[in-house]
Coordinates of C-alpha atoms in Angstrom, one line a residue:
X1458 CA 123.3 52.1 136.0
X1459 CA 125.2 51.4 133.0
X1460 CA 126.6 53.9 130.6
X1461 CA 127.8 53.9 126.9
X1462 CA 131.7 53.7 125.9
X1463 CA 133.3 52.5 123.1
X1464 CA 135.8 50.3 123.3
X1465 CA 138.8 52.7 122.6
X1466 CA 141.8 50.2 123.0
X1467 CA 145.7 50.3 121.2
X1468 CA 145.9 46.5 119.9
X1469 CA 148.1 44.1 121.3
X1470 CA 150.5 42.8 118.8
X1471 CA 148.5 39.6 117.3
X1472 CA 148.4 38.1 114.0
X1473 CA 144.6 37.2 112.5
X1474 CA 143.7 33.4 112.6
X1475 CA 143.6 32.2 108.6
X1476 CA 139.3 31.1 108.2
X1477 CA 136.7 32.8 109.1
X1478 CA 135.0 33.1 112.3
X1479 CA 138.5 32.6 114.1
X1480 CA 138.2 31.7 117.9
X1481 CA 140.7 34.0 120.0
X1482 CA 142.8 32.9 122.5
X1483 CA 144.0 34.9 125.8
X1484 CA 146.8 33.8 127.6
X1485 CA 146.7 30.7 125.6
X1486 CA 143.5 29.5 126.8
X1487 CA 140.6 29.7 124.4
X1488 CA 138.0 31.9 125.9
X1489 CA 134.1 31.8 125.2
X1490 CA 132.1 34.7 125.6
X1491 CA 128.5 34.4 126.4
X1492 CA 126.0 35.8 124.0
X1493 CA 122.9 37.3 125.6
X1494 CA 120.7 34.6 123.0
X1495 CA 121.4 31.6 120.6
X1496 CA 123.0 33.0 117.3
X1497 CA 121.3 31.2 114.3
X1498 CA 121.1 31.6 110.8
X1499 CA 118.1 32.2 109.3
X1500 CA 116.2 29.1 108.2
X1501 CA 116.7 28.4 104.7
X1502 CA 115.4 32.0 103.7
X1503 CA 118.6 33.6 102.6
X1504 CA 116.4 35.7 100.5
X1505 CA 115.1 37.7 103.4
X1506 CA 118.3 38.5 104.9
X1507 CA 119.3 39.3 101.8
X1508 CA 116.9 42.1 101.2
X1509 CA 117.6 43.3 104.5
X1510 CA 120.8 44.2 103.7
X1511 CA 120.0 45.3 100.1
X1512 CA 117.8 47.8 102.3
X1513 CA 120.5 48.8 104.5
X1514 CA 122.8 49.6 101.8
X1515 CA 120.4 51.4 99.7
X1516 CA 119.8 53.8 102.5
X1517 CA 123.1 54.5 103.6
X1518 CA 124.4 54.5 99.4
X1519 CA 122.9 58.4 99.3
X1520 CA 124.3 59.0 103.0
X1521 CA 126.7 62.1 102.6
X1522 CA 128.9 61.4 105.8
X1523 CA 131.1 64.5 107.6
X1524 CA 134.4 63.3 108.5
X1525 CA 137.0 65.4 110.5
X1526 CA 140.5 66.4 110.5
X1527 CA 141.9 67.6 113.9
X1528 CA 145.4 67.5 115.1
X1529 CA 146.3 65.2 118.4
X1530 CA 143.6 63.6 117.9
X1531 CA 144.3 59.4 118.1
X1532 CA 142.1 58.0 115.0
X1533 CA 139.9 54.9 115.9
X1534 CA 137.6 53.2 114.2
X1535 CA 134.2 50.9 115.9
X1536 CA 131.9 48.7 113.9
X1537 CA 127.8 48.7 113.4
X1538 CA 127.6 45.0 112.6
X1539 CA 124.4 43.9 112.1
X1540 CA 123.7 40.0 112.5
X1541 CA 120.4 37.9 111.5
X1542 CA 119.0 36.1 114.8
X1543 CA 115.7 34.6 114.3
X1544 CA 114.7 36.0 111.2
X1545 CA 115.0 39.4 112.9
X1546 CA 118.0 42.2 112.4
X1547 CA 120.4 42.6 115.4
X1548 CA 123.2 44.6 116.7
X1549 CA 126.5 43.2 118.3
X1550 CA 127.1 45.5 121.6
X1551 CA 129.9 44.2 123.9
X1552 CA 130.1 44.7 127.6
X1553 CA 133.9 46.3 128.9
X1554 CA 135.8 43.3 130.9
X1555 CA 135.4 44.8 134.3
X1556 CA 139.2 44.5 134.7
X1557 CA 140.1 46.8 132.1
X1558 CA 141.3 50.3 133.6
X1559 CA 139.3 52.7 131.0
X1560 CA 135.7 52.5 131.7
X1561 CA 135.4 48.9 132.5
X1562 CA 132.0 47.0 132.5
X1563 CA 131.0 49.9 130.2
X1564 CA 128.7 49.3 126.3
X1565 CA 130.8 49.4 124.0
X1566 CA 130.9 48.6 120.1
X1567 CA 133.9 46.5 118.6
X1568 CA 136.5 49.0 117.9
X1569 CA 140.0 50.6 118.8
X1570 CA 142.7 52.5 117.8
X1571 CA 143.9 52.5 113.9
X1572 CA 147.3 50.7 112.6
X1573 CA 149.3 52.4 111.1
X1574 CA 149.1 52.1 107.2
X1575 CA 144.8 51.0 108.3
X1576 CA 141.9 52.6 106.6
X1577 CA 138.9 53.3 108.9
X1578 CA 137.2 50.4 107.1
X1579 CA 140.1 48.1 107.7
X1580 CA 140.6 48.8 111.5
X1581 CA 136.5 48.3 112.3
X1582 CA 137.1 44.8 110.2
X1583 CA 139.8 43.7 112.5
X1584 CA 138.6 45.3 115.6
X1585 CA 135.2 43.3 115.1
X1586 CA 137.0 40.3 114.3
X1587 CA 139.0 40.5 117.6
X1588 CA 136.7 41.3 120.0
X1589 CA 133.9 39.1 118.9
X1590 CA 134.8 36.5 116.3
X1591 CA 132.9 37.8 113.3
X1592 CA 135.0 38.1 110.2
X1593 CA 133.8 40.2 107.2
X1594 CA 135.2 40.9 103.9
X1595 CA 136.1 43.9 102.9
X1596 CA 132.7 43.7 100.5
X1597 CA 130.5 43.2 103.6
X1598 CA 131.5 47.0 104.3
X1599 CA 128.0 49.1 103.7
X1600 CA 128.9 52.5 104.8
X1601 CA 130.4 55.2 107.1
X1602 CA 128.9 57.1 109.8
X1603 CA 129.9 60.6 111.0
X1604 CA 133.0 61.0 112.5
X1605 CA 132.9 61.8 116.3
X1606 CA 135.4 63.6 119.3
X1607 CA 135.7 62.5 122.1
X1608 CA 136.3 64.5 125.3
X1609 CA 139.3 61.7 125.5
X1610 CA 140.6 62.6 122.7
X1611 CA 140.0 59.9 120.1
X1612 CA 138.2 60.8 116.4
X1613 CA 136.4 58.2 116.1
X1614 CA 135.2 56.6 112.7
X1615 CA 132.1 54.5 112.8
X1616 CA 131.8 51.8 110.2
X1617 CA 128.8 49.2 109.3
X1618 CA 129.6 46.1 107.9
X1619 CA 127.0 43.5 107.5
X1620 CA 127.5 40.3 109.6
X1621 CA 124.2 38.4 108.1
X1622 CA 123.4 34.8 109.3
X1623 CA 126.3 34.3 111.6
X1624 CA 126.5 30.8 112.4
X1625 CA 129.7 29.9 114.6
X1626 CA 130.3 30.9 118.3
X1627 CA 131.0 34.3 118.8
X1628 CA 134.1 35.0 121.5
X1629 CA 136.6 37.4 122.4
X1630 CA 139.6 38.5 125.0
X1631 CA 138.1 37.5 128.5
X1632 CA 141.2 40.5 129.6
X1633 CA 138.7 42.7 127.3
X1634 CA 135.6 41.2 126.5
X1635 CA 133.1 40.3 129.2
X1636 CA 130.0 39.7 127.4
X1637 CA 128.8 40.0 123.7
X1638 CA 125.2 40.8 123.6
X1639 CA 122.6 40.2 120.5
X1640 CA 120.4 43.0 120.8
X1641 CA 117.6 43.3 118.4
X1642 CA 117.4 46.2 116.1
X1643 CA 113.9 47.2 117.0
X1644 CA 114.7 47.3 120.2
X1645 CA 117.4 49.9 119.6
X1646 CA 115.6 52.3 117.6
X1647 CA 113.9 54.5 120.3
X1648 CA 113.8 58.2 120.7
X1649 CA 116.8 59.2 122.6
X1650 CA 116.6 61.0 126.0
X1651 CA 118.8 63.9 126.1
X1652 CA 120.4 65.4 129.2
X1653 CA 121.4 68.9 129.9
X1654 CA 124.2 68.6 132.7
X1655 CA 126.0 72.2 134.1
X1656 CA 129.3 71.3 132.8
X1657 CA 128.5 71.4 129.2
X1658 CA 126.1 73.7 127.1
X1659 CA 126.1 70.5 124.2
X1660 CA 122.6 68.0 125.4
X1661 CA 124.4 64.3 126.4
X1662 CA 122.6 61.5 124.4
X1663 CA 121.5 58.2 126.0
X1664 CA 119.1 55.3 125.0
X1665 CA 117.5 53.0 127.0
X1666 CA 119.4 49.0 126.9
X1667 CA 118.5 46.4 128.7
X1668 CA 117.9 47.5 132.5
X1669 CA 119.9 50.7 132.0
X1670 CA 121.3 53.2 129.9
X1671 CA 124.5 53.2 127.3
X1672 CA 125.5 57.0 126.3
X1673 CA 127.4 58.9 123.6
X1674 CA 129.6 58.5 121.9
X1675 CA 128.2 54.8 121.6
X1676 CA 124.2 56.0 121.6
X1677 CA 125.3 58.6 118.9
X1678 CA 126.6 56.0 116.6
X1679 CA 123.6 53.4 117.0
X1680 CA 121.1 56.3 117.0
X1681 CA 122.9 57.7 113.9
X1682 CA 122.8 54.4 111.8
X1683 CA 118.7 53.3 113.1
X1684 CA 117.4 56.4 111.7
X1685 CA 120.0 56.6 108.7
X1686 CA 119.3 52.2 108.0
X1687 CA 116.4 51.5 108.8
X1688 CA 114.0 54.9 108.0
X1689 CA 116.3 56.4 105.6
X1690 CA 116.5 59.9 107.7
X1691 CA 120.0 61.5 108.0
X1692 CA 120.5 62.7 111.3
X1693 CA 123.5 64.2 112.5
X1694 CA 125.1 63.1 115.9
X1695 CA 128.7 64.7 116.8
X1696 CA 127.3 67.6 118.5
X1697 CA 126.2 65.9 121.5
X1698 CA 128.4 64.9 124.3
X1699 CA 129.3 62.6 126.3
X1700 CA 128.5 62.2 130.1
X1701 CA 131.3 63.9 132.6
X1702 CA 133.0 60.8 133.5
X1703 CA 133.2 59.9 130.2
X1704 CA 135.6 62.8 129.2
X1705 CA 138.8 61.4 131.0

């Protein structure tokens, strides 16, 4: 069964690519990550994906977002970054390099640990553009999410930024980075199951993806921005937990 991570990472010391859509490089080899279905733009309707992120934004514009302050906490930030595939709205969801010693093989959102001298908006830019690729400017930033803490002690900032008709192949660190996965949008916005478990009196939150399960913190976010993007409903997430072997 699979379960749901972020991708809670402190950056190696690299220096972005100039150009968008950079390729990344690991141990000086350039590495391709498969995508779980051909990434296309839209045919020449840049109108439609236009209003679908004219939608988004409207919906998160009114979206009155509770952050937190907490001290030892280590700040992070992950991105929402949806991506037009087929005319249709998708979500970039990235499976844990099963070498990695936190949680590997684990969903995960592009994201990590903040620089210092790094807005939340900043680090979920450069995290997504380092684990997958995609490079967004700093106008393609539609909202923030709730702020969420994690049993391992990270506050984590979610962040959406629109990806739109990405075009170029998608990669990232094969030492990080086993899989980036298309997911459509639709397919995300379910009802989410939630688990009572004896060590916690908080429910755990899990969707369904794929042939398993991804869980909170990384449920909590997507769940968070399907009701908030695509029906307009604000509905807070921080109080549920994670699953037990997610809290070390």
């Amino acid at each position: 069964m699979a379960f749901g991570l972020v991708s809670l990472r402190r950056r190696q010391s690299t220096k972005p690519a100039a150009g968008p859509h950079r390729r990344l490089k690991t141990a000086g080899k350039l590495v391709n990550r498969e995508v779980s279905g051909p990434m296309q733009a839209r045919s020449p309707d840049g109108a439609g994906a236009g209003a679908d992120r004219a939608a988004i934004e409207a919906n998160l514009a009114g979206f009155r977002r509770i952050p937190m302050q907490r001290r030892g906490l280590r700040a992070a930030s992950v991105a929402l970054c949806p991506v037009v595939q087929q005319g249709a709205l998708h979500l970039l969801i990235t499976r844990r390099a099963a070498s990695l010693r936190n949680h590997p093989g684990q969903w995960a959102l592009p994201g990590g640990s903040r620089d210092p001298g790094e807005s939340v908006e900043e680090t979920a830019r450069r995290e997504l553009r380092e684990e997958t690729g995609v490079e967004v400017q700093a106008a393609d930033v539609l909202g923030v999410l709730d702020d969420y803490v994690t049993r391992s002690g990270y506050l984590i900032t979610p962040v959406v930024v629109w990806g739109g008709p990405v075009v170029t192949a998608m990669t990232g660190p094969a030492s990080e980075v086993a899989k980036i996965h298309v997911i459509p949008l639709a397919d995300l916005d379910q009802p989410p199951q939630l688990l009572r478990i004896p060590e916690s009196d908080r429910p755990v939150l899990r969707l369904p993806l794929l042939a398993g399960f991804v869980h909170a913190p990384t449920a909590a976010f997507i769940y968070q921005f399907c009701q908030l993007a695509r029906h307009g409903r604000t509905t807070r997430v921080s109080h549920f937990d994670q699953p037990v072997f997610a809290w070390r």
